[in-house]
Short mmCIF file of C-alpha atoms in Angstrom, two decimals:
data_model
loop_
_atom_site.label_atom_id
_atom_site.label_comp_id
_atom_site.label_asym_id
_atom_site.label_seq_id
_atom_site.Cartn_x
_atom_site.Cartn_y
_atom_site.Cartn_z
CA UNK A 7 0.00 0.00 0.00
CA UNK A 8 1.28 3.48 -0.90
CA UNK A 9 0.32 6.44 1.26
CA UNK A 10 0.64 10.05 0.19
CA UNK A 11 1.72 12.55 2.81
CA UNK A 12 2.25 16.23 2.19
CA UNK A 13 5.75 17.56 2.73
CA UNK A 14 6.02 20.34 5.29
CA UNK A 15 4.22 23.29 3.72
CA UNK A 16 5.92 26.09 5.58
CA UNK A 17 9.18 26.84 7.32
CA UNK A 18 7.28 27.35 10.54
CA UNK A 19 6.04 23.74 10.67
CA UNK A 20 9.55 22.49 10.00
CA UNK A 21 10.87 24.63 12.82
CA UNK A 22 8.20 23.41 15.23
CA UNK A 23 9.15 19.77 14.61
CA UNK A 24 12.82 20.53 15.10
CA UNK A 25 12.14 22.46 18.29
CA UNK A 26 10.49 19.40 19.88
CA UNK A 27 13.88 17.72 20.10
CA UNK A 28 16.17 20.69 20.59
CA UNK A 29 16.50 23.89 22.58
CA UNK A 30 17.89 27.19 21.25
CA UNK A 31 21.57 27.88 21.81
CA UNK A 32 22.48 31.13 23.55
CA UNK A 33 25.84 31.91 21.89
CA UNK A 34 26.29 33.14 18.30
CA UNK A 35 25.45 30.34 15.90
CA UNK A 36 28.10 29.66 13.26
CA UNK A 37 25.46 29.73 10.54
CA UNK A 38 25.34 33.51 10.92
CA UNK A 39 29.09 33.61 10.30
CA UNK A 40 28.38 31.74 7.06
CA UNK A 41 25.74 34.36 6.15
CA UNK A 42 28.16 37.24 6.80
CA UNK A 43 30.92 35.56 4.79
CA UNK A 44 28.56 34.93 1.87
CA UNK A 45 27.40 38.57 1.93
CA UNK A 46 31.03 39.67 1.53
CA UNK A 47 31.64 37.17 -1.28
CA UNK A 48 28.33 37.85 -3.03
CA UNK A 49 28.81 41.60 -2.83
CA UNK A 50 32.29 41.36 -4.31
CA UNK A 51 31.11 39.04 -7.08
CA UNK A 52 28.25 41.43 -7.84
CA UNK A 53 30.77 44.23 -8.32
CA UNK A 54 32.94 42.28 -10.74
CA UNK A 55 30.21 40.43 -12.70
CA UNK A 56 27.18 42.68 -12.26
CA UNK A 57 25.97 45.97 -13.76
CA UNK A 58 29.34 47.65 -13.20
CA UNK A 59 30.32 45.97 -16.48
CA UNK A 60 28.33 48.68 -18.27
CA UNK A 61 30.78 51.33 -17.02
CA UNK A 62 33.54 49.79 -19.12
CA UNK A 63 31.66 49.72 -22.43
CA UNK A 64 32.06 53.34 -23.58
CA UNK A 65 35.77 53.76 -22.72
CA UNK A 66 36.69 50.36 -24.17
CA UNK A 67 34.76 51.14 -27.35
CA UNK A 68 36.52 54.47 -27.65
CA UNK A 69 40.00 53.02 -27.18
CA UNK A 70 39.62 49.62 -28.85
CA UNK A 71 36.83 50.13 -31.35
CA UNK A 72 34.75 47.25 -30.00
CA UNK A 73 31.13 47.06 -31.16
CA UNK A 74 28.23 47.15 -28.72
CA UNK A 75 27.24 43.73 -30.03
CA UNK A 76 30.56 42.28 -28.85
CA UNK A 77 29.82 43.26 -25.25
CA UNK A 78 26.37 41.74 -25.53
CA UNK A 79 27.80 38.46 -26.80
CA UNK A 80 30.38 38.43 -23.99
CA UNK A 81 27.67 38.72 -21.36
CA UNK A 82 25.53 36.08 -23.09
CA UNK A 83 28.55 33.74 -23.27
CA UNK A 84 29.05 34.02 -19.52
CA UNK A 85 25.38 33.34 -18.80
CA UNK A 86 25.24 30.28 -21.07
CA UNK A 87 28.47 28.73 -19.78
CA UNK A 88 27.35 29.33 -16.19
CA UNK A 89 24.04 27.64 -17.00
CA UNK A 90 25.87 24.49 -18.13
CA UNK A 91 28.64 24.39 -15.53
CA UNK A 92 26.21 25.12 -12.71
CA UNK A 93 24.68 21.66 -13.08
CA UNK A 94 28.00 20.10 -12.06
CA UNK A 95 28.98 22.74 -9.52
CA UNK A 96 25.72 22.18 -7.63
CA UNK A 97 26.54 18.53 -7.04
CA UNK A 98 30.13 19.37 -6.04
CA UNK A 99 28.78 21.97 -3.62
CA UNK A 100 26.59 19.38 -1.87
CA UNK A 101 29.45 16.89 -1.66
CA UNK A 102 32.39 19.13 -0.69
CA UNK A 103 30.91 22.45 0.42
CA UNK A 104 31.73 25.95 -0.88
CA UNK A 105 35.09 26.49 0.82
CA UNK A 106 37.52 25.28 -1.87
CA UNK A 107 35.09 25.73 -4.77
CA UNK A 108 34.61 29.45 -4.09
CA UNK A 109 38.32 29.99 -3.53
CA UNK A 110 39.00 28.47 -6.98
CA UNK A 111 36.13 30.38 -8.62
CA UNK A 112 37.28 33.62 -7.01
CA UNK A 113 40.82 33.06 -8.25
CA UNK A 114 39.68 32.42 -11.83
CA UNK A 115 37.41 35.47 -11.81
CA UNK A 116 40.13 37.70 -10.37
CA UNK A 117 42.73 36.55 -12.90
CA UNK A 118 40.32 37.16 -15.78
CA UNK A 119 39.59 40.68 -14.53
CA UNK A 120 43.28 41.50 -14.11
CA UNK A 121 44.03 40.14 -17.58
CA UNK A 122 41.43 42.50 -19.06
CA UNK A 123 43.63 45.39 -17.99
CA UNK A 124 46.61 44.14 -19.99
CA UNK A 125 45.30 41.90 -22.77
CA UNK A 126 42.76 43.41 -25.14
CA UNK A 127 41.92 41.30 -28.22
CA UNK A 128 38.22 41.07 -29.00
CA UNK A 129 38.17 37.28 -28.71
CA UNK A 130 39.46 37.44 -25.14
CA UNK A 131 36.54 39.61 -24.02
CA UNK A 132 34.26 36.71 -24.89
CA UNK A 133 36.76 34.04 -23.78
CA UNK A 134 37.38 35.70 -20.43
CA UNK A 135 33.71 36.00 -19.71
CA UNK A 136 33.23 32.35 -20.65
CA UNK A 137 35.93 31.46 -18.10
CA UNK A 138 33.95 33.29 -15.42
CA UNK A 139 30.87 31.39 -16.52
CA UNK A 140 32.64 28.04 -16.33
CA UNK A 141 33.14 28.59 -12.59
CA UNK A 142 29.52 29.89 -12.35
CA UNK A 143 30.47 33.37 -11.17
CA UNK A 144 27.45 35.41 -12.23
CA UNK A 145 25.75 38.24 -10.33
CA UNK A 146 25.98 37.65 -6.55
CA UNK A 147 27.30 34.08 -7.06
CA UNK A 148 23.84 32.57 -6.52
CA UNK A 149 24.98 29.07 -7.50
CA UNK A 150 27.16 29.06 -4.37
CA UNK A 151 25.72 31.46 -1.80
CA UNK A 152 22.01 30.62 -1.48
CA UNK A 153 22.24 26.77 -1.40
CA UNK A 154 25.15 26.96 1.05
CA UNK A 155 23.30 29.21 3.51
CA UNK A 156 20.11 27.12 3.18
CA UNK A 157 21.96 24.11 4.62
CA UNK A 158 22.49 25.91 7.93
CA UNK A 159 18.88 26.86 8.67
CA UNK A 160 15.38 25.38 8.81
CA UNK A 161 13.28 27.50 11.16
CA UNK A 162 15.22 30.72 10.42
CA UNK A 163 15.83 29.99 6.73
CA UNK A 164 13.71 32.84 5.35
CA UNK A 165 15.37 35.31 7.71
CA UNK A 166 18.87 34.07 6.82
CA UNK A 167 18.34 34.09 3.05
CA UNK A 168 16.69 37.50 3.29
CA UNK A 169 19.72 38.91 5.07
CA UNK A 170 21.99 37.18 2.54
CA UNK A 171 20.25 39.08 -0.27
CA UNK A 172 21.79 42.29 1.11
CA UNK A 173 24.90 41.27 -0.85
CA UNK A 174 23.67 42.46 -4.26
CA UNK A 175 22.45 45.98 -3.31
CA UNK A 176 25.37 46.50 -0.93
CA UNK A 177 27.82 45.56 -3.67
CA UNK A 178 26.17 48.04 -6.05
CA UNK A 179 25.99 50.85 -3.48
CA UNK A 180 29.73 50.72 -2.84
CA UNK A 181 31.07 49.15 -6.02
CA UNK A 182 29.30 51.20 -8.67
CA UNK A 183 30.55 54.65 -7.62
CA UNK A 184 33.99 53.29 -6.70
CA UNK A 185 34.43 51.65 -10.10
CA UNK A 186 33.15 54.76 -11.89
CA UNK A 187 35.65 56.92 -9.97
CA UNK A 188 38.58 54.64 -10.75
CA UNK A 189 37.74 54.53 -14.46
CA UNK A 190 37.30 58.31 -14.56
CA UNK A 191 40.53 59.10 -12.70
CA UNK A 192 42.84 56.25 -13.71
CA UNK A 193 41.37 54.59 -16.80
CA UNK A 194 39.39 51.46 -17.54
CA UNK A 195 42.50 49.24 -17.57
CA UNK A 196 43.18 50.17 -13.94
CA UNK A 197 39.51 49.58 -13.17
CA UNK A 198 39.73 45.95 -14.29
CA UNK A 199 42.97 45.39 -12.36
CA UNK A 200 41.62 46.91 -9.14
CA UNK A 201 38.47 44.78 -9.31
CA UNK A 202 40.59 41.66 -9.82
CA UNK A 203 42.89 42.44 -6.90
CA UNK A 204 39.89 43.26 -4.68
CA UNK A 205 38.41 39.86 -5.54
CA UNK A 206 41.62 38.12 -4.47
CA UNK A 207 41.70 40.07 -1.21
CA UNK A 208 38.04 39.38 -0.34
CA UNK A 209 36.84 36.11 -1.88
CA UNK A 210 39.81 33.79 -1.36
CA UNK A 211 40.62 34.42 2.35
CA UNK A 212 36.96 34.67 3.38
CA UNK A 213 36.21 31.37 1.64
CA UNK A 214 39.15 29.47 3.09
CA UNK A 215 38.90 30.84 6.63
CA UNK A 216 35.16 30.94 7.32
CA UNK A 217 33.16 28.69 5.00
CA UNK A 218 32.06 25.17 5.97
CA UNK A 219 29.69 22.72 4.27
CA UNK A 220 26.89 22.19 6.82
CA UNK A 221 26.35 22.39 10.61
CA UNK A 222 26.56 18.62 11.16
CA UNK A 223 30.15 18.66 9.89
CA UNK A 224 31.22 20.66 12.95
CA UNK A 225 28.87 19.01 15.46
CA UNK A 226 26.04 21.54 15.28
CA UNK A 227 22.33 21.48 14.44
CA UNK A 228 20.43 23.75 12.04
CA UNK A 229 19.40 27.17 13.43
CA UNK A 230 21.91 26.87 16.30
CA UNK A 231 19.75 24.48 18.31
CA UNK A 232 21.31 22.09 20.83
CA UNK A 233 20.07 18.64 21.92
CA UNK A 234 17.42 18.47 24.63
CA UNK A 235 18.25 16.66 27.86
CA UNK A 236 16.44 13.53 26.64
CA UNK A 237 18.70 13.11 23.61
CA UNK A 238 22.37 12.47 23.06
CA UNK A 239 24.23 14.74 20.68
CA UNK A 240 24.59 12.03 18.07
CA UNK A 241 20.89 11.19 18.09
CA UNK A 242 19.98 14.87 17.82
CA UNK A 243 22.23 15.38 14.82
CA UNK A 244 20.52 12.53 13.02
CA UNK A 245 16.98 13.58 13.97
CA UNK A 246 17.64 17.26 13.34
CA UNK A 247 19.01 16.51 9.88
CA UNK A 248 15.92 14.52 9.00
CA UNK A 249 13.29 16.99 10.23
CA UNK A 250 12.44 17.86 6.63
CA UNK A 251 12.51 15.22 3.92
CA UNK A 252 15.75 15.41 1.95
CA UNK A 253 14.85 15.01 -1.70
CA UNK A 254 17.57 14.02 -4.15
CA UNK A 255 17.88 15.88 -7.43
CA UNK A 256 16.53 12.87 -9.34
CA UNK A 257 13.47 12.76 -7.07
CA UNK A 258 12.87 16.51 -7.16
CA UNK A 259 12.96 16.93 -10.93
CA UNK A 260 10.31 14.21 -11.30
CA UNK A 261 7.77 16.32 -9.40
CA UNK A 262 5.32 18.75 -10.95
CA UNK A 263 6.02 21.16 -8.10
CA UNK A 264 9.70 21.49 -9.05
CA UNK A 265 8.88 22.46 -12.62
CA UNK A 266 6.08 24.76 -11.53
CA UNK A 267 8.51 26.69 -9.32
CA UNK A 268 11.15 26.67 -12.04
CA UNK A 269 8.62 28.03 -14.54
CA UNK A 270 7.60 30.79 -12.11
CA UNK A 271 11.13 32.09 -11.78
CA UNK A 272 12.08 31.50 -15.42
CA UNK A 273 9.15 33.66 -16.53
CA UNK A 274 10.20 36.29 -13.98
CA UNK A 275 13.77 36.52 -15.30
CA UNK A 276 12.55 36.44 -18.92
CA UNK A 277 10.50 39.56 -18.24
CA UNK A 278 13.02 41.40 -16.07
CA UNK A 279 16.01 40.70 -18.31
CA UNK A 280 14.10 42.15 -21.26
CA UNK A 281 14.21 45.44 -19.35
CA UNK A 282 17.42 45.17 -17.32
CA UNK A 283 19.95 46.87 -19.60
CA UNK A 284 17.45 49.06 -21.47
CA UNK A 285 15.72 50.89 -18.59
CA UNK A 286 18.19 53.77 -18.46
CA UNK A 287 18.07 54.24 -22.23
CA UNK A 288 14.27 54.31 -22.05
CA UNK A 289 14.21 56.89 -19.25
CA UNK A 290 16.76 59.15 -20.98
CA UNK A 291 14.84 58.98 -24.27
CA UNK A 292 11.78 60.13 -22.34
CA UNK A 293 13.56 63.26 -21.12
CA UNK A 294 14.73 62.25 -17.62
CA UNK A 295 18.08 63.75 -16.57
CA UNK A 296 20.79 61.03 -16.36
CA UNK A 297 22.01 62.32 -12.98
CA UNK A 298 18.50 61.93 -11.56
CA UNK A 299 18.37 58.38 -12.96
CA UNK A 300 21.70 57.58 -11.27
CA UNK A 301 20.42 58.99 -7.96
CA UNK A 302 17.20 57.01 -8.24
CA UNK A 303 19.03 53.76 -9.02
CA UNK A 304 21.48 54.25 -6.15
CA UNK A 305 18.98 55.25 -3.48
CA UNK A 306 16.66 52.40 -4.52
CA UNK A 307 19.24 49.92 -3.22
CA UNK A 308 18.44 51.11 0.30
CA UNK A 309 14.87 49.95 -0.27
CA UNK A 310 16.17 46.57 -1.41
CA UNK A 311 18.19 46.26 1.80
CA UNK A 312 15.11 47.11 3.88
CA UNK A 313 13.18 44.34 2.12
CA UNK A 314 16.05 41.93 2.70
CA UNK A 315 16.36 42.42 6.45
CA UNK A 316 12.60 42.21 7.01
CA UNK A 317 11.95 39.18 4.79
CA UNK A 318 11.73 36.75 7.69
CA UNK A 319 8.87 38.74 9.22
CA UNK A 320 7.17 39.12 5.85
CA UNK A 321 7.21 35.35 5.34
CA UNK A 322 5.83 34.77 8.84
CA UNK A 323 2.99 37.22 8.13
CA UNK A 324 2.02 36.30 4.54
CA UNK A 325 3.46 32.82 3.92
CA UNK A 326 6.05 31.90 1.33
CA UNK A 327 3.80 31.35 -1.66
CA UNK A 328 1.61 34.40 -1.13
CA UNK A 329 4.57 36.68 -0.44
CA UNK A 330 6.35 35.43 -3.56
CA UNK A 331 3.25 36.06 -5.70
CA UNK A 332 2.86 39.56 -4.23
CA UNK A 333 6.52 40.25 -4.94
CA UNK A 334 5.96 39.42 -8.62
CA UNK A 335 2.99 41.81 -8.67
CA UNK A 336 5.33 44.53 -7.37
CA UNK A 337 7.40 43.94 -10.51
CA UNK A 338 4.21 44.22 -12.58
CA UNK A 339 3.72 47.68 -11.05
CA UNK A 340 7.32 48.53 -11.96
CA UNK A 341 6.73 47.57 -15.60
CA UNK A 342 3.52 49.63 -15.81
CA UNK A 343 5.27 52.66 -14.31
CA UNK A 344 8.25 52.28 -16.66
CA UNK A 345 6.21 51.88 -19.85
CA UNK A 346 3.78 54.70 -19.04
CA UNK A 347 6.33 57.00 -17.40
CA UNK A 348 5.31 60.66 -17.65
CA UNK A 349 7.16 62.29 -14.72
CA UNK A 350 10.52 61.89 -12.94
CA UNK A 351 8.62 60.75 -9.83
CA UNK A 352 7.25 57.78 -11.76
CA UNK A 353 10.82 56.89 -12.76
CA UNK A 354 11.98 56.98 -9.13
CA UNK A 355 9.08 54.80 -7.97
CA UNK A 356 9.85 52.40 -10.84
CA UNK A 357 13.46 52.19 -9.64
CA UNK A 358 12.39 51.43 -6.07
CA UNK A 359 9.85 48.77 -7.03
CA UNK A 360 12.41 47.18 -9.38
CA UNK A 361 15.10 46.96 -6.69
CA UNK A 362 12.69 45.67 -4.03
CA UNK A 363 11.13 42.97 -6.22
CA UNK A 364 14.27 41.84 -8.03
CA UNK A 365 16.30 41.49 -4.85
CA UNK A 366 13.52 39.74 -2.91
CA UNK A 367 13.01 37.32 -5.79
CA UNK A 368 16.40 35.66 -5.32
CA UNK A 369 15.96 35.21 -1.58
CA UNK A 370 12.41 33.88 -1.90
CA UNK A 371 13.47 31.47 -4.63
CA UNK A 372 16.19 29.96 -2.45
CA UNK A 373 13.83 29.71 0.52
CA UNK A 374 11.07 28.03 -1.50
CA UNK A 375 13.27 25.35 -3.03
CA UNK A 376 14.90 24.48 0.29
CA UNK A 377 11.49 24.46 2.01
CA UNK A 378 10.00 22.16 -0.63
CA UNK A 379 12.93 19.79 -1.18
CA UNK A 380 15.18 20.01 1.89
CA UNK A 381 18.72 21.24 2.37
CA UNK A 382 20.94 18.18 1.92
CA UNK A 383 20.90 18.34 -1.90
CA UNK A 384 20.09 22.04 -2.19
CA UNK A 385 23.03 22.77 -4.49
CA UNK A 386 22.20 20.05 -7.01
CA UNK A 387 18.47 20.81 -7.02
CA UNK A 388 18.84 24.59 -7.27
CA UNK A 389 21.42 24.24 -10.04
CA UNK A 390 18.80 22.70 -12.37
CA UNK A 391 16.35 25.52 -11.72
CA UNK A 392 19.01 28.23 -11.97
CA UNK A 393 20.21 26.76 -15.26
CA UNK A 394 16.67 26.97 -16.61
CA UNK A 395 16.41 30.55 -15.37
CA UNK A 396 19.65 31.56 -17.03
CA UNK A 397 18.64 30.12 -20.40
CA UNK A 398 15.53 32.31 -20.30
CA UNK A 399 17.63 35.28 -19.14
CA UNK A 400 20.10 34.82 -22.01
CA UNK A 401 17.28 35.03 -24.57
CA UNK A 402 15.51 38.05 -23.08
CA UNK A 403 17.84 40.96 -23.92
CA UNK A 404 18.45 39.98 -27.57
CA UNK A 405 14.69 39.51 -28.00
CA UNK A 406 13.99 42.96 -26.55
CA UNK A 407 16.67 44.51 -28.76
CA UNK A 408 15.23 42.84 -31.85
CA UNK A 409 11.70 44.05 -31.07
CA UNK A 410 12.95 47.59 -30.45
CA UNK A 411 14.86 47.61 -33.74
CA UNK A 412 11.82 46.32 -35.60
CA UNK A 413 9.19 48.57 -34.02
CA UNK A 414 11.15 51.55 -32.73
CA UNK A 415 9.94 51.06 -29.17
CA UNK A 416 10.53 48.77 -26.19
CA UNK A 417 6.84 49.08 -25.31
CA UNK A 418 6.04 46.43 -27.92
CA UNK A 419 7.94 43.86 -25.81
CA UNK A 420 7.35 45.23 -22.30
CA UNK A 421 3.54 45.26 -22.42
CA UNK A 422 3.42 41.54 -23.33
CA UNK A 423 5.97 40.90 -20.58
CA UNK A 424 3.45 42.26 -18.07
CA UNK A 425 1.25 39.35 -19.12
CA UNK A 426 4.21 37.00 -18.61
CA UNK A 427 4.66 38.34 -15.07
CA UNK A 428 0.95 37.94 -14.30
CA UNK A 429 1.16 34.30 -15.40
CA UNK A 430 4.22 33.88 -13.17
CA UNK A 431 2.31 35.35 -10.20
CA UNK A 432 -0.66 33.03 -10.81
CA UNK A 433 1.56 29.94 -10.94
CA UNK A 434 3.27 31.07 -7.74
CA UNK A 435 0.02 31.69 -5.89
CA UNK A 436 -1.23 28.19 -6.79
CA UNK A 437 2.03 26.42 -5.92
CA UNK A 438 2.05 23.88 -3.08
CA UNK A 439 4.80 21.74 -1.52
CA UNK A 440 5.31 18.33 -3.17
CA UNK A 441 3.66 15.20 -1.89
CA UNK A 442 5.98 12.58 -0.46
CA UNK A 443 5.19 8.99 -1.35
CA UNK A 444 5.93 6.80 1.66
CA UNK A 445 5.76 3.01 1.64
CA UNK A 446 3.75 1.71 4.56
CA UNK A 447 5.53 -0.81 6.77
CA UNK A 448 3.81 -3.97 7.95
#
């Protein structure tokens, strides 16, 4: 006889079960050290592989004669190679942890950046970015950071992953103006070298000194709990690890719920990446002063940080699925404001809603997958979904550029993308945790 039992639907129920066998620890839990280390690494990676890349385009074109298309292909090459390599890195992350993997990835990324300051053939721009992609260094290093942090928390997972998402806006707040200043005062070659050296200084030592695979490896339990008086430490480690069912990647990808979640976030990145690199151009063409756009984009990161540090409370109030659906609707509002923009105030509100929704999306995605499928194989499971997301992301910008060239306006692609986001929100609102098939024992 086969019985169907629903997996734990919320992080709260998982935490309640764990709390029955453990009591909270009073000292600082090492999982929070992992969160702080990953914020430093994610912020640094965001600086070197994120939007700061756009600051190099004009000066490199002026000095080297590179076409705009070449920079677009370089970014696409990194996304596509990261999508493929991430499938293998996820499994390595579950088996060995992020400590050595991130040190290697940080070294490769740093050496590529430094080489850009001295070696300038067009083919190397694409080749160097492919090298970054091969070690899955893209944005705030989501292939490494989110699955690693998820392994250290059950009850406080939403809070931890929310705080982790500070990495991206913090990296942009400090890295964007710093990189712009270096390029302006010392040239783009120096800018690449400084970013590479900074990566060596931050990513490698932080990875090697602080990162560990999971709490059980150092005799701890998730969330910093300790065994109750009725249990031995060894028994508690086993029971604490099994509080939520630990799906394997093979099991997870056979469920409808996995592909529903993956579709939700793939549709989200398809829509947002169609707008990502064209928002500023759109605002300028509609008469907004570039300095006001820069101020709006920078100050909006503070809103993203506020959303990050309060995410745990938001999840407790609204629930994971409802909060995630509402977050997508915030992006819908951003799209409507951007397309119909008539005043600078509308642009600023669009910037704030973009930063809030886009940053929250990553944290909520990591929390949902770990809540649905457990933490033991989080790297391998998330890598499949992230790969799917990145394939959609790689197609979005070229599609938007093609539509703009053909029609003379981005509105022809952004209005339909509002429909894509609404579909994403509907699928998210109707998502439920997977059912676990358990064989009954005689």
